[in-house]
XYZ file of C-alpha atoms in Angstrom:
490
model
C 101.109 158.684 160.686
C 99.110 157.276 163.584
C 97.840 154.560 161.237
C 101.359 153.456 160.371
C 102.379 153.478 164.034
C 99.332 151.380 164.857
C 100.187 148.873 162.138
C 103.738 148.616 163.458
C 102.579 148.043 167.031
C 100.110 145.411 165.938
C 102.774 143.689 163.856
C 105.109 143.538 166.854
C 102.413 142.330 169.245
C 100.260 140.336 166.824
C 102.254 137.101 167.277
C 101.005 136.772 170.850
C 97.508 138.134 170.321
C 94.832 135.559 169.577
C 91.289 136.619 168.765
C 88.186 134.443 168.676
C 86.785 134.370 165.152
C 83.211 133.385 164.364
C 83.331 132.124 160.746
C 80.422 132.664 158.353
C 80.705 131.071 154.880
C 80.440 133.354 151.888
C 77.831 131.217 150.090
C 74.727 132.983 151.361
C 74.884 131.984 155.034
C 73.347 134.529 157.381
C 74.837 135.947 160.551
C 73.023 134.829 163.667
C 71.047 137.553 165.484
C 73.245 137.146 168.556
C 76.325 137.997 166.482
C 75.014 140.985 164.545
C 76.382 143.487 167.042
C 79.898 142.089 166.765
C 82.577 143.614 164.502
C 82.597 142.174 160.992
C 85.355 141.603 158.442
C 85.863 139.736 155.186
C 88.513 136.980 155.353
C 89.949 135.301 152.247
C 90.970 131.941 153.769
C 89.391 129.660 156.382
C 90.248 130.203 160.036
C 93.757 128.954 160.810
C 94.979 129.422 157.238
C 96.923 132.167 155.482
C 97.368 133.287 151.874
C 100.632 132.295 150.199
C 102.001 131.258 146.813
C 101.796 127.702 145.583
C 104.375 125.905 143.476
C 102.719 127.178 140.318
C 103.064 130.765 141.554
C 99.326 131.236 142.119
C 97.961 132.339 145.526
C 96.545 129.540 147.687
C 95.389 129.139 151.291
C 97.580 126.988 153.546
C 97.366 126.140 157.266
C 99.832 127.788 159.627
C 101.536 124.428 160.225
C 102.525 124.077 156.546
C 104.078 127.514 156.126
C 107.275 126.685 158.052
C 107.415 130.176 159.522
C 107.168 131.032 163.212
C 106.962 134.774 162.504
C 103.482 134.700 160.975
C 100.979 136.620 163.050
C 97.427 135.549 163.690
C 94.475 137.112 161.885
C 93.533 140.050 164.108
C 92.813 143.217 162.088
C 92.408 146.730 163.443
C 88.809 147.924 163.661
C 88.221 151.666 163.469
C 85.143 153.718 164.303
C 83.798 157.203 163.631
C 83.891 159.554 166.598
C 81.568 162.475 167.263
C 83.524 164.803 164.993
C 82.989 162.508 162.036
C 86.652 161.483 161.880
C 87.703 157.839 161.869
C 89.256 156.984 165.221
C 92.505 154.960 165.377
C 91.872 151.258 164.937
C 92.209 148.636 167.641
C 92.091 144.866 167.919
C 88.957 143.037 169.037
C 88.820 139.860 171.082
C 85.740 138.578 169.268
C 84.500 139.299 165.752
C 82.680 137.730 162.820
C 84.530 136.880 159.613
C 82.873 136.214 156.241
C 85.069 133.423 154.883
C 85.799 133.167 151.158
C 87.143 134.965 148.103
C 84.404 137.246 146.709
C 86.306 138.238 143.557
C 84.906 137.001 140.237
C 87.922 138.358 138.363
C 91.440 139.290 139.422
C 92.295 141.184 142.597
C 94.946 143.646 143.720
C 96.502 144.481 147.076
C 96.359 147.770 148.975
C 99.731 148.977 150.282
C 99.166 152.041 152.517
C 102.793 152.087 153.667
C 103.891 152.662 150.059
C 101.198 155.002 148.787
C 98.845 157.370 150.576
C 96.277 156.563 147.876
C 95.908 153.102 149.470
C 95.157 154.415 152.980
C 92.147 152.588 154.434
C 90.163 152.058 157.656
C 88.313 148.872 158.594
C 85.007 149.848 160.206
C 83.045 147.844 162.760
C 80.314 146.982 160.228
C 82.878 145.221 158.006
C 83.128 147.959 155.399
C 86.477 149.459 154.467
C 86.645 153.226 154.157
C 89.398 154.294 151.713
C 89.294 158.113 151.286
C 91.477 158.199 148.137
C 90.226 154.985 146.581
C 87.505 154.523 143.971
C 85.070 153.465 145.312
C 85.644 154.840 148.788
C 83.579 152.148 150.527
C 84.415 148.446 150.085
C 81.941 145.904 151.431
C 82.839 142.494 152.911
C 81.968 139.464 150.853
C 81.493 141.675 147.780
C 84.423 144.033 147.124
C 87.300 142.782 149.248
C 88.723 140.234 151.664
C 91.575 140.470 154.175
C 94.211 137.888 154.910
C 97.604 137.287 156.489
C 100.361 137.199 153.865
C 103.857 135.896 154.797
C 106.435 138.647 155.343
C 103.758 141.290 154.759
C 101.226 140.897 157.571
C 97.504 141.456 157.143
C 96.644 142.749 153.691
C 93.484 143.929 151.951
C 92.803 142.330 148.571
C 90.360 144.347 146.464
C 88.399 142.833 143.587
C 88.790 144.144 140.064
C 85.466 145.128 138.500
C 84.516 143.458 135.246
C 85.750 146.343 133.095
C 89.073 146.323 134.937
C 89.817 142.690 134.185
C 93.370 142.230 132.925
C 94.118 141.369 129.332
C 92.768 137.907 128.536
C 95.089 134.984 127.945
C 94.381 134.732 124.218
C 95.596 138.293 123.598
C 98.689 137.696 125.729
C 99.520 134.497 123.821
C 98.850 136.206 120.483
C 101.160 139.095 121.363
C 103.894 136.780 122.695
C 103.764 134.710 119.499
C 104.217 137.904 117.494
C 107.320 138.679 119.548
C 108.750 135.206 118.976
C 108.084 135.458 115.234
C 110.119 138.669 115.106
C 113.184 137.215 116.841
C 114.393 134.939 113.941
C 114.068 137.833 111.480
C 116.112 140.083 113.752
C 118.790 137.396 114.023
C 118.776 136.919 110.242
C 119.289 140.665 109.808
C 122.321 140.537 112.106
C 123.760 137.526 110.251
C 123.178 139.113 106.844
C 125.025 142.299 107.770
C 127.773 140.415 109.617
C 128.732 138.188 106.672
C 128.712 141.061 104.154
C 131.859 143.247 104.417
C 130.316 146.019 102.331
C 127.585 146.456 104.962
C 129.804 146.422 108.056
C 130.147 150.186 108.257
C 129.100 152.441 111.154
C 125.471 152.447 110.101
C 125.366 148.663 109.591
C 127.025 147.927 112.941
C 124.579 150.215 114.723
C 121.699 148.408 113.030
C 123.090 145.024 114.177
C 123.349 146.199 117.772
C 119.832 147.578 117.584
C 118.484 144.253 116.279
C 120.432 142.315 118.919
C 118.998 144.367 121.783
C 115.527 144.074 120.316
C 115.864 140.277 119.945
C 116.889 139.941 123.604
C 114.049 142.218 124.703
C 111.416 140.374 122.650
C 112.618 136.931 123.809
C 112.635 137.957 127.478
C 109.234 139.626 127.189
C 107.704 136.559 125.512
C 109.118 134.279 128.242
C 107.733 136.574 130.946
C 104.274 136.625 129.357
C 103.969 132.934 128.476
C 105.536 131.620 131.676
C 104.333 134.167 134.218
C 102.529 131.511 136.259
C 105.369 128.991 136.203
C 108.521 130.970 137.005
C 109.918 131.864 140.400
C 109.829 135.344 141.859
C 113.612 135.747 141.662
C 113.675 134.736 137.994
C 110.755 137.080 137.321
C 112.662 140.011 138.834
C 115.829 139.079 136.920
C 114.044 138.903 133.589
C 112.401 142.273 134.305
C 115.858 143.863 134.600
C 116.875 142.239 131.305
C 113.755 143.591 129.574
C 114.329 147.090 130.941
C 118.004 147.204 129.925
C 117.506 145.749 126.445
C 114.585 148.019 125.555
C 116.356 151.166 126.775
C 119.501 150.120 124.859
C 117.324 149.668 121.747
C 116.243 153.269 121.913
C 119.816 154.469 122.389
C 121.014 152.526 119.334
C 118.086 153.911 117.370
C 119.256 157.347 118.474
C 122.748 156.490 117.184
C 121.286 155.654 113.765
C 119.333 158.917 113.765
C 122.432 160.931 114.683
C 124.490 159.174 111.993
C 121.822 159.899 109.376
C 121.691 163.568 110.406
C 125.506 163.880 110.207
C 125.576 162.298 106.757
C 122.862 164.626 105.486
C 124.497 167.709 106.985
C 127.900 166.760 105.590
C 126.446 166.203 102.139
C 124.373 169.385 102.122
C 127.301 171.502 103.289
C 129.537 169.695 100.779
C 132.161 169.327 103.485
C 135.313 167.821 101.917
C 137.213 167.560 105.202
C 138.219 164.107 106.377
C 135.639 162.365 108.506
C 136.499 160.681 111.802
C 137.813 157.156 111.370
C 134.853 154.703 111.386
C 136.254 152.602 114.229
C 136.795 155.598 116.471
C 133.381 157.000 115.564
C 131.680 153.693 116.349
C 133.600 153.506 119.639
C 132.135 156.847 120.702
C 128.694 155.732 119.548
C 129.045 152.551 121.638
C 129.908 154.541 124.751
C 126.807 156.670 124.231
C 124.545 153.689 123.533
C 125.682 151.374 126.359
C 126.653 153.641 129.269
C 123.300 155.347 130.084
C 121.306 152.048 129.996
C 123.932 150.437 132.238
C 123.754 153.314 134.745
C 119.955 153.238 134.632
C 119.820 149.509 135.342
C 122.263 149.900 138.257
C 120.038 152.602 139.767
C 116.967 150.407 139.266
C 118.648 147.440 140.944
C 119.788 149.559 143.876
C 116.319 151.050 144.353
C 114.470 147.764 143.946
C 116.737 145.321 145.799
C 118.258 147.422 148.571
C 116.307 147.113 151.851
C 117.772 150.393 153.113
C 115.934 152.500 150.513
C 112.846 154.078 152.156
C 109.451 152.983 150.888
C 108.563 156.631 150.282
C 110.877 156.597 147.250
C 109.567 155.477 143.868
C 110.814 151.922 143.376
C 110.459 149.734 140.275
C 108.751 146.995 142.352
C 109.568 144.305 139.809
C 107.718 141.042 140.368
C 104.984 142.524 142.542
C 102.226 141.973 139.982
C 104.139 140.867 136.869
C 107.676 140.550 135.515
C 107.721 144.286 134.870
C 107.082 147.457 136.823
C 104.286 147.292 139.354
C 102.461 150.098 137.543
C 103.070 152.820 134.974
C 103.702 155.255 137.807
C 106.771 153.234 138.863
C 107.834 152.903 135.217
C 107.857 156.675 134.651
C 111.315 157.567 136.089
C 112.986 154.283 135.148
C 111.671 153.776 131.626
C 109.200 156.250 130.153
C 111.150 159.411 131.034
C 114.513 158.362 129.474
C 112.748 156.793 126.496
C 110.592 159.889 126.104
C 113.670 162.140 125.956
C 115.219 159.891 123.289
C 112.025 159.867 121.229
C 111.832 163.655 121.508
C 115.509 164.001 120.535
C 115.025 161.752 117.510
C 111.992 163.751 116.486
C 114.019 166.976 116.641
C 116.816 165.380 114.576
C 114.363 164.195 111.942
C 112.730 167.617 111.788
C 116.075 169.352 111.253
C 117.099 166.759 108.679
C 113.814 167.070 106.793
C 114.159 170.871 106.687
C 117.694 170.578 105.291
C 116.595 168.022 102.708
C 113.642 170.133 101.563
C 115.770 173.282 101.315
C 118.601 171.551 99.475
C 116.170 169.797 97.133
C 114.794 173.157 95.991
C 118.331 174.410 95.452
C 119.211 171.361 93.358
C 116.099 171.695 91.233
C 116.833 175.345 90.490
C 120.447 174.641 89.549
C 119.512 171.699 87.359
C 116.932 173.777 85.471
C 119.338 176.686 85.081
C 122.438 174.760 83.939
C 121.337 171.140 83.272
C 124.923 169.900 83.540
C 126.021 166.337 84.147
C 127.362 167.261 87.578
C 123.941 168.624 88.541
C 122.222 165.408 87.469
C 124.811 163.328 89.380
C 124.316 165.429 92.481
C 120.554 165.002 92.151
C 120.979 161.231 91.903
C 123.213 161.045 94.953
C 120.849 163.224 96.936
C 117.907 160.949 96.134
C 119.848 158.084 97.703
C 120.515 160.180 100.760
C 116.803 160.935 101.098
C 116.019 157.215 100.913
C 118.396 156.593 103.797
C 116.644 159.296 105.769
C 113.212 157.822 105.108
C 114.389 154.318 106.070
C 115.655 155.586 109.419
C 112.466 157.597 109.791
C 110.451 154.420 109.213
C 112.451 152.632 111.890
C 111.817 155.533 114.247
C 108.079 155.244 113.674
C 108.215 151.475 114.196
C 109.970 151.753 117.525
C 109.302 155.213 118.882
C 105.726 155.895 117.890
C 104.430 152.580 119.259
C 105.904 153.271 122.680
C 104.675 156.847 122.486
C 101.180 155.523 121.784
C 101.441 153.244 124.818
C 102.366 156.224 126.978
C 99.481 158.219 125.501
C 97.064 155.334 126.116
C 98.173 155.165 129.760
C 97.834 158.951 130.091
C 94.429 159.003 128.389
C 93.198 155.965 130.308
C 91.586 154.390 127.242
C 90.608 150.806 126.662
C 93.645 148.576 126.146
C 91.889 146.763 123.308
C 91.750 149.984 121.295
C 95.568 150.155 121.333
C 96.207 146.474 120.532
C 96.980 147.316 116.878
C 100.022 149.319 117.994
C 101.101 146.392 120.180
C 100.971 143.985 117.236
C 102.926 146.361 114.983
C 105.536 146.590 117.729
C 105.568 142.799 118.161
C 106.117 142.181 114.421
C 108.846 144.796 114.215
C 111.503 142.189 113.423
C 109.690 141.183 110.223
C 109.403 144.818 109.135
C 113.083 145.531 109.905
C 114.128 142.484 107.865
C 112.054 143.610 104.909
C 113.270 147.199 105.152
C 117.000 146.588 105.593
C 117.629 143.173 103.978
C 115.122 142.536 101.194
C 115.597 145.873 99.417
C 118.126 146.407 96.635
C 121.106 146.671 96.534
C 121.541 145.170 100.012
C 119.679 142.045 98.947
C 122.025 141.521 95.986
C 125.128 142.120 98.085
C 123.986 139.631 100.732
C 123.046 137.023 98.147
C 126.424 137.425 96.444
C 128.169 136.945 99.792
C 126.122 133.813 100.528
C 127.089 132.377 97.159
C 130.768 133.087 97.855
C 130.548 131.374 101.257
C 128.976 128.338 99.575
C 131.938 128.205 97.177
C 129.990 129.222 94.082
C 131.915 131.360 91.621
C 129.665 134.326 90.789
C 130.246 137.837 89.554
C 130.057 140.542 92.208
C 127.088 142.853 91.565
C 127.940 146.260 90.164
C 126.361 148.425 92.832
C 127.522 151.583 91.089
C 124.935 150.995 88.392
C 122.142 150.141 90.768
C 119.482 152.363 92.228
C 120.975 152.358 95.732
C 118.846 152.501 98.840
C 121.476 152.931 101.548
C 123.738 155.943 101.744
C 126.637 154.137 103.510
C 126.923 151.803 100.520
C 126.696 154.728 98.117
C 129.278 156.849 99.869
C 131.755 153.980 100.018
C 131.406 153.113 96.342
C 130.722 156.337 94.470
C 132.800 159.531 94.425
C 130.858 162.594 95.421
C 130.697 165.308 92.813
C 131.613 168.859 93.826
C 129.646 171.708 92.358
C 130.763 175.179 91.545
C 128.502 177.998 92.608
């Protein structure tokens, strides 16, 4: 607490405090013997300059006169010292100190924010080292591990160098992944168009699939823009696109949940041989839409309130969009706003698939026994219809693995702390999801034949409509709309 109070007092008084800085270049220059007893600190920019963003979004050093801000304080950090009890004493300003000028980082760097996280608490010692009790490593050395600088609207900040093994993902992998996302988008759009122009496919299941593909196309496009243009877009646009990515991805998982629920209801209705009238498709899809759109909308409103409202205390977990990228600042911030709701949906889908698989396995054994005992035509017809129902289940299960398992693997990789390169295969499968969805839901019979027939009709070509009743159907919605279900006598 005393550290935060000290920072606040220095911020309020720092505009009038001017310290004399003895600059020492980073390139091997030695400190004069007469200055070795003075306090030491690492400074990122030359004396009289501060660290700010350039037009390309990258950090640069600019003189005070070019920042157009009268509220920027001078560079005068707080120097702490160990007292006789071994505890770091509260820091204070010094009228004269030595500063090692230059950026020591060979790779990327990150900023400590002690007012947001106690893990970033630090103390600048008189010998220039920074003691950070909860940081790894605990001691940061000037001209090697860190540099300090004045940042507009933030005050004096400590920028710590990433070690070589902590270097962010290289540009080639980012470009490769973004290209995979952009390749998927046309296939997702083609899937939507194919189902939209084919009346036989515009049932509850088909509409849910179109909404799923639409959300995924928006998410992939926004994510590719954020990755390819991260150094060329403004901070406000970066934050806006982060909200779009969050909403569209969460909505994707909710529409996937709708497809899983619909598959489970179809299987349960078929297994129970329920002849009661089903809810009207429009009303059913209306209820599905409320479920799929309302929670993501509420979640994005909470995220916007937490991230954009200045009245929310910094002790709360905020998304911090745009701090380091056009996404959450870290996985810790993403937990309550993304990973937790997505994790519940993935778990719910897994439970639904488990229950559905148990029902299918149990009913399959029952069908086999009846067919062997009686071998009637109705038994063979029921067996044929049930095979189609199982194919629908496995298609939805495949979509669940495409979407859910990849994100689950990302969460596991973050939890395990493994090398990001080892999980890149899951990223590429996720990026090419649009191609796999197109192949799974468009290129398989009889959907392919129905879509091709519809295209021919739109082109004005007189063709015979395919007889889907004689085909080996892959989608249950098509089968249930076209074939009467046989009832069996026990």
